[in-house]
């Protein structure tokens, strides 16, 4: 290669980390920079639920130890926000007014927690569970054996729910549209899976909406939820799990095609030849379905990172889903999902 | 050539000096100077002035640098500090700052003062430290046996200027006047009575008094500042000279061909001790 | 905080910025507040040779619950007020240490100029909107430094109330609006810091044990020197400004006149020492202060002091040399000049304190010694000691004697006074101007007992012996420890012989080495001339190997010791302008310990 490439990866989730690893393997001489808003190196977010059962600190959740990045010569710019991308100049503008140039850019910024309009007014009374810091705040707010209310009930939330129940916490899921997201389950199946969840010890109120969330009364749990069936829930923590929303705000005005996520071809290349996208942030063209679609799940996301790296370094490989997208009930009276197969 | 370092030289002269009378202010050490050196009349003059002023030996300190002239303190029966070449003034400053009650008389040669020690004179003068500086100007380095000095005239032949001196001499009187010395006068070793008078006035002055004494070096200067030449040129300052007139003093000091003797300038102003006391008063006010 | 109450505290914070950023002021507030809050603090500021403008400043403070002896070579936290200066210091931040920096810079930054791109993977970034916060609460960016201090205090759970008191005192006499605005900047920073999610692991835990707290004061080496001078009853001071000694003169200029003592800024260092000797001759307790270049100018006068047996105290704070060298960097390279820099055999007493408390002690004792042994005394400091701050305990009772002069016992009118009378200890009774019947002249010429110039062979022999022998009695001067051994007793594998400011790092390294099971001990030598040879020999007898770490290139102390004892030592020399690193000394101890084991095995 004539000049050394500078691969810049926005995001340090599963897709971004995987891509960085493969980029280094395929191009020893390049510069690799990951940019993330997080103050921490990549966290294995799938193991975050363990935060409730152990006294581990963030170091125990790291995908790779710090030395790994030094060995791989991957610079991770943490606590750094991209405000916009200038594909013409091939550079990023960072919130702290520094620019960062790239020769090839991978957008792997993932998805932020989606909060539907009906819940947005209660935003401040709900906690998040995406990053290590958020998870730690939830665990700090939750007393031993405490009660956690989950609104929505997507698969990320249910994953946390089953782990919390296992650890002796009380979990109530209030869900309708987003229950089991991103699985598409019909009404009949839904009833079946709700019953399995109940059997697992998770209190599920399906088909019910939230009327209000308030601060709990004195000597009561911190949150008081009123449902539209007149029932109420007193919980220590309220979380919303209504699927993900691709984090692409910084791409506005970049001239790269975006719908909900960054639109990419099956090789994960965007409409700009130097920009790729991988993970929960991208919408991939599916020739079979003749539409752009999201591929969720740990294995898919990981594979996307790898394929993006491959194609950014001269490869030509296409993605297809590697996971069965079916939700299943296990023989042991549990539910399982390909999205839960991680690590 | 005579070796002036030999202490043997003093023993020879002992009898001669003892017979001269008033010795209260004189130590038992005899001046080691060459016979005929102008410095003898200065030591005479200081002893006489101290007698006249009634100074107590134990409260007087004679400070000097290095040179023939600087041997002076050894010959006085006062406290003495024979310091380093060029450093008499800062040493004297320390003594006077430490104890206001002492009478401090500084002596030195022209090399000591204006060559190596030149940096100190402006500061002693501007601070108006209450000491007397008697400068023995012989226009040559005596102790090191005849080299050129900052007051040597152009064309002077010495061991270091065998092809004649080309450097312009300094004008000590103008320098001291412009540095702010509050009392400036000139005397001549060949006129001991006037010299004694000047020494008395210098010591009596409250503040920095500078007395420039023209003093022949009989050993190393046979041509320039000799008794003969000086005897023919020196004259008193005009009777109507106004010692409070700075411009007149500067004008008179320019006349180096015909050196004028007497008080050029005299003006009372606060001394260093006054200033330090004022600082102390201001500082005490803050506590 | 309560749950951390038992935890030991040991945090080192470095604040780095340019001269105009208020870096040193920020560090000052931090160290004053933490000392006031009852912690041990060792602090050291590094500032540029230029007065204003954009030179680099670093204020470092190590805050601990236990007694420690030096700064650490790694900081736990770096605060950047100017990235261009702070970036080179990012590597000094330890693993999982924090880097706090401006996240809202004034103007656009070129690629790679923001500090966030320079952090190692194991360091934690805390970007803070210093400028925006300052502008929001004070409508000016000028209080960024105060916001930063507030942020630090909030982030590390430091007591805000004490910071308020320290800021209030620092700004006393300024308009109230200014103080209020500064306090609001602090509060805004504090709140932001307190709300920040903590990823770092070090905490402000316990302070030092309560019983000790009351008597401790926070002061710099130079300030302690000044206190020593004042407590010893300094009468006169003559000086010429030179970094890093200037602040001694500046502090004395404020304090001495209040006590009726006198200070004069002279025209140069020659005058300063000349006047000091003059004042000493007249009976005053007199001192001057300078650095290497000034001491070089003073050396002729030092010889006069030795020859004329005059008291004088010279504080010499070393900096990088030779020549003008590195005026704002530390070094220990003026030892040779202090010990040998004189015409002829002009030995004088040299004291080199090793910490701030030692500065106080040595300063006061220097006056006693100068007076008692009738000699110049050089107190050898260095920039790192002059400018570093420690919480020290000063004695309640003034520990210094008022008069140590050997009096003249004369029956009136009888024998004539001999200023340089030969005595058993070489010390002659000393009279000063004003004393009845004691007139004499002191001189730099060799002289007899009466002080008359005399260059007879036997006189020079006898008088030289007199002048040197009296100094030997100074090693037994009461009330001062001139050498001391620390660590393992008896035979050890490695002994470290140290002097001056580096001894703090030596002690830390020795403590670490002992934790690793290496038998070792360290000896500080405070009196460098005359050397306490008895204790040094005894120490060396016990040591398998002797290591001498010092901040100079020529191994000056090592050579001095070898020259005086005839015994070899291992040298460890650094001239980086910064204090010696503990880990470098430790590595050398380990190496030497290995070496002795091998020899023993053979
Ligand atoms: C530092 C130093 N440099 C040089 C000398 C040598 N030295 C002694 S006296 C002297 C010059 C004396 O001349 P001056 O001051 O005019 O006095 P004079 O002997 O003529 O009275 C010199 C150069 C010295 N003692 N010290
Ligand atoms: S100045 Fe000249 S005449 Fe006087 S003592 Fe010195 S050498 Fe002799």
mmCIF file with all atom_site columns, N, CA and C and ligand atoms in Angstrom, chain B residues 4 33-34 37 39 68 138 142-143 216-220, ligand 2:
data_model
loop_
_atom_site.group_PDB
_atom_site.id
_atom_site.type_symbol
_atom_site.label_atom_id
_atom_site.label_alt_id
_atom_site.label_comp_id
_atom_site.label_asym_id
_atom_site.label_entity_id
_atom_site.label_seq_id
_atom_site.pdbx_PDB_ins_code
_atom_site.Cartn_x
_atom_site.Cartn_y
_atom_site.Cartn_z
_atom_site.occupancy
_atom_site.B_iso_or_equiv
_atom_site.pdbx_formal_charge
_atom_site.auth_seq_id
_atom_site.auth_comp_id
_atom_site.auth_asym_id
_atom_site.auth_atom_id
_atom_site.pdbx_PDB_model_num
ATOM   1  N  N   . UNK B 1 4   ? 58.557 46.183 48.973 1.00 0.00 ? 4   UNK B N   1
ATOM   2  C  CA  . UNK B 1 4   ? 57.719 46.796 50.009 1.00 0.00 ? 4   UNK B CA  1
ATOM   3  C  C   . UNK B 1 4   ? 57.006 45.767 50.877 1.00 0.00 ? 4   UNK B C   1
ATOM   4  N  N   . UNK B 1 33  ? 55.075 51.707 54.074 1.00 0.00 ? 33  UNK B N   1
ATOM   5  C  CA  . UNK B 1 33  ? 55.184 52.464 52.833 1.00 0.00 ? 33  UNK B CA  1
ATOM   6  C  C   . UNK B 1 33  ? 56.632 52.920 52.565 1.00 0.00 ? 33  UNK B C   1
ATOM   7  N  N   . UNK B 1 34  ? 56.919 53.228 51.311 1.00 0.00 ? 34  UNK B N   1
ATOM   8  C  CA  . UNK B 1 34  ? 58.233 53.742 50.946 1.00 0.00 ? 34  UNK B CA  1
ATOM   9  C  C   . UNK B 1 34  ? 58.423 55.122 51.559 1.00 0.00 ? 34  UNK B C   1
ATOM   10 N  N   . UNK B 1 37  ? 56.476 58.411 50.498 1.00 0.00 ? 37  UNK B N   1
ATOM   11 C  CA  . UNK B 1 37  ? 55.147 58.138 49.932 1.00 0.00 ? 37  UNK B CA  1
ATOM   12 C  C   . UNK B 1 37  ? 54.143 59.126 50.511 1.00 0.00 ? 37  UNK B C   1
ATOM   13 N  N   . UNK B 1 39  ? 51.259 58.749 51.288 1.00 0.00 ? 39  UNK B N   1
ATOM   14 C  CA  . UNK B 1 39  ? 50.301 58.152 52.224 1.00 0.00 ? 39  UNK B CA  1
ATOM   15 C  C   . UNK B 1 39  ? 50.619 58.478 53.676 1.00 0.00 ? 39  UNK B C   1
ATOM   16 N  N   . UNK B 1 68  ? 48.698 49.368 48.419 1.00 0.00 ? 68  UNK B N   1
ATOM   17 C  CA  . UNK B 1 68  ? 49.536 50.073 49.396 1.00 0.00 ? 68  UNK B CA  1
ATOM   18 C  C   . UNK B 1 68  ? 48.653 50.882 50.321 1.00 0.00 ? 68  UNK B C   1
ATOM   19 N  N   . UNK B 1 138 ? 47.172 57.813 43.442 1.00 0.00 ? 138 UNK B N   1
ATOM   20 C  CA  . UNK B 1 138 ? 48.547 58.042 43.011 1.00 0.00 ? 138 UNK B CA  1
ATOM   21 C  C   . UNK B 1 138 ? 48.702 57.750 41.527 1.00 0.00 ? 138 UNK B C   1
ATOM   22 N  N   . UNK B 1 142 ? 50.524 50.649 43.073 1.00 0.00 ? 142 UNK B N   1
ATOM   23 C  CA  . UNK B 1 142 ? 51.750 50.636 43.858 1.00 0.00 ? 142 UNK B CA  1
ATOM   24 C  C   . UNK B 1 142 ? 52.116 49.250 44.329 1.00 0.00 ? 142 UNK B C   1
ATOM   25 N  N   . UNK B 1 143 ? 51.185 48.594 44.994 1.00 0.00 ? 143 UNK B N   1
ATOM   26 C  CA  . UNK B 1 143 ? 51.497 47.329 45.651 1.00 0.00 ? 143 UNK B CA  1
ATOM   27 C  C   . UNK B 1 143 ? 52.008 46.278 44.668 1.00 0.00 ? 143 UNK B C   1
ATOM   28 N  N   . UNK B 1 216 ? 51.410 61.406 45.683 1.00 0.00 ? 216 UNK B N   1
ATOM   29 C  CA  . UNK B 1 216 ? 52.457 60.871 44.812 1.00 0.00 ? 216 UNK B CA  1
ATOM   30 C  C   . UNK B 1 216 ? 52.979 59.510 45.264 1.00 0.00 ? 216 UNK B C   1
ATOM   31 N  N   . UNK B 1 217 ? 53.206 58.628 44.271 1.00 0.00 ? 217 UNK B N   1
ATOM   32 C  CA  . UNK B 1 217 ? 53.911 57.370 44.504 1.00 0.00 ? 217 UNK B CA  1
ATOM   33 C  C   . UNK B 1 217 ? 55.348 57.617 44.071 1.00 0.00 ? 217 UNK B C   1
ATOM   34 N  N   . UNK B 1 218 ? 56.219 57.768 45.082 1.00 0.00 ? 218 UNK B N   1
ATOM   35 C  CA  . UNK B 1 218 ? 57.593 58.173 44.753 1.00 0.00 ? 218 UNK B CA  1
ATOM   36 C  C   . UNK B 1 218 ? 58.377 57.061 44.086 1.00 0.00 ? 218 UNK B C   1
ATOM   37 N  N   . UNK B 1 219 ? 57.910 55.829 44.234 1.00 0.00 ? 219 UNK B N   1
ATOM   38 C  CA  . UNK B 1 219 ? 58.658 54.699 43.708 1.00 0.00 ? 219 UNK B CA  1
ATOM   39 C  C   . UNK B 1 219 ? 58.339 54.390 42.253 1.00 0.00 ? 219 UNK B C   1
ATOM   40 N  N   . UNK B 1 220 ? 57.037 54.476 41.898 1.00 0.00 ? 220 UNK B N   1
ATOM   41 C  CA  . UNK B 1 220 ? 56.670 54.018 40.562 1.00 0.00 ? 220 UNK B CA  1
ATOM   42 C  C   . UNK B 1 220 ? 56.183 55.130 39.632 1.00 0.00 ? 220 UNK B C   1
HETATM 43 S  S1  . LIG D 2 .   ? 52.224 54.005 46.764 1.00 0.00 ? 2   LIG D S1  1
HETATM 44 FE FE1 . LIG D 2 .   ? 54.241 53.982 45.824 1.00 0.00 ? 2   LIG D FE1 1
HETATM 45 S  S2  . LIG D 2 .   ? 55.451 55.135 47.234 1.00 0.00 ? 2   LIG D S2  1
HETATM 46 FE FE2 . LIG D 2 .   ? 53.644 54.652 48.323 1.00 0.00 ? 2   LIG D FE2 1
HETATM 47 S  S3  . LIG D 2 .   ? 54.172 52.789 49.391 1.00 0.00 ? 2   LIG D S3  1
HETATM 48 FE FE3 . LIG D 2 .   ? 53.252 52.179 47.472 1.00 0.00 ? 2   LIG D FE3 1
HETATM 49 S  S4  . LIG D 2 .   ? 54.950 51.916 46.128 1.00 0.00 ? 2   LIG D S4  1
HETATM 50 FE FE4 . LIG D 2 .   ? 55.720 53.060 47.838 1.00 0.00 ? 2   LIG D FE4 1
#
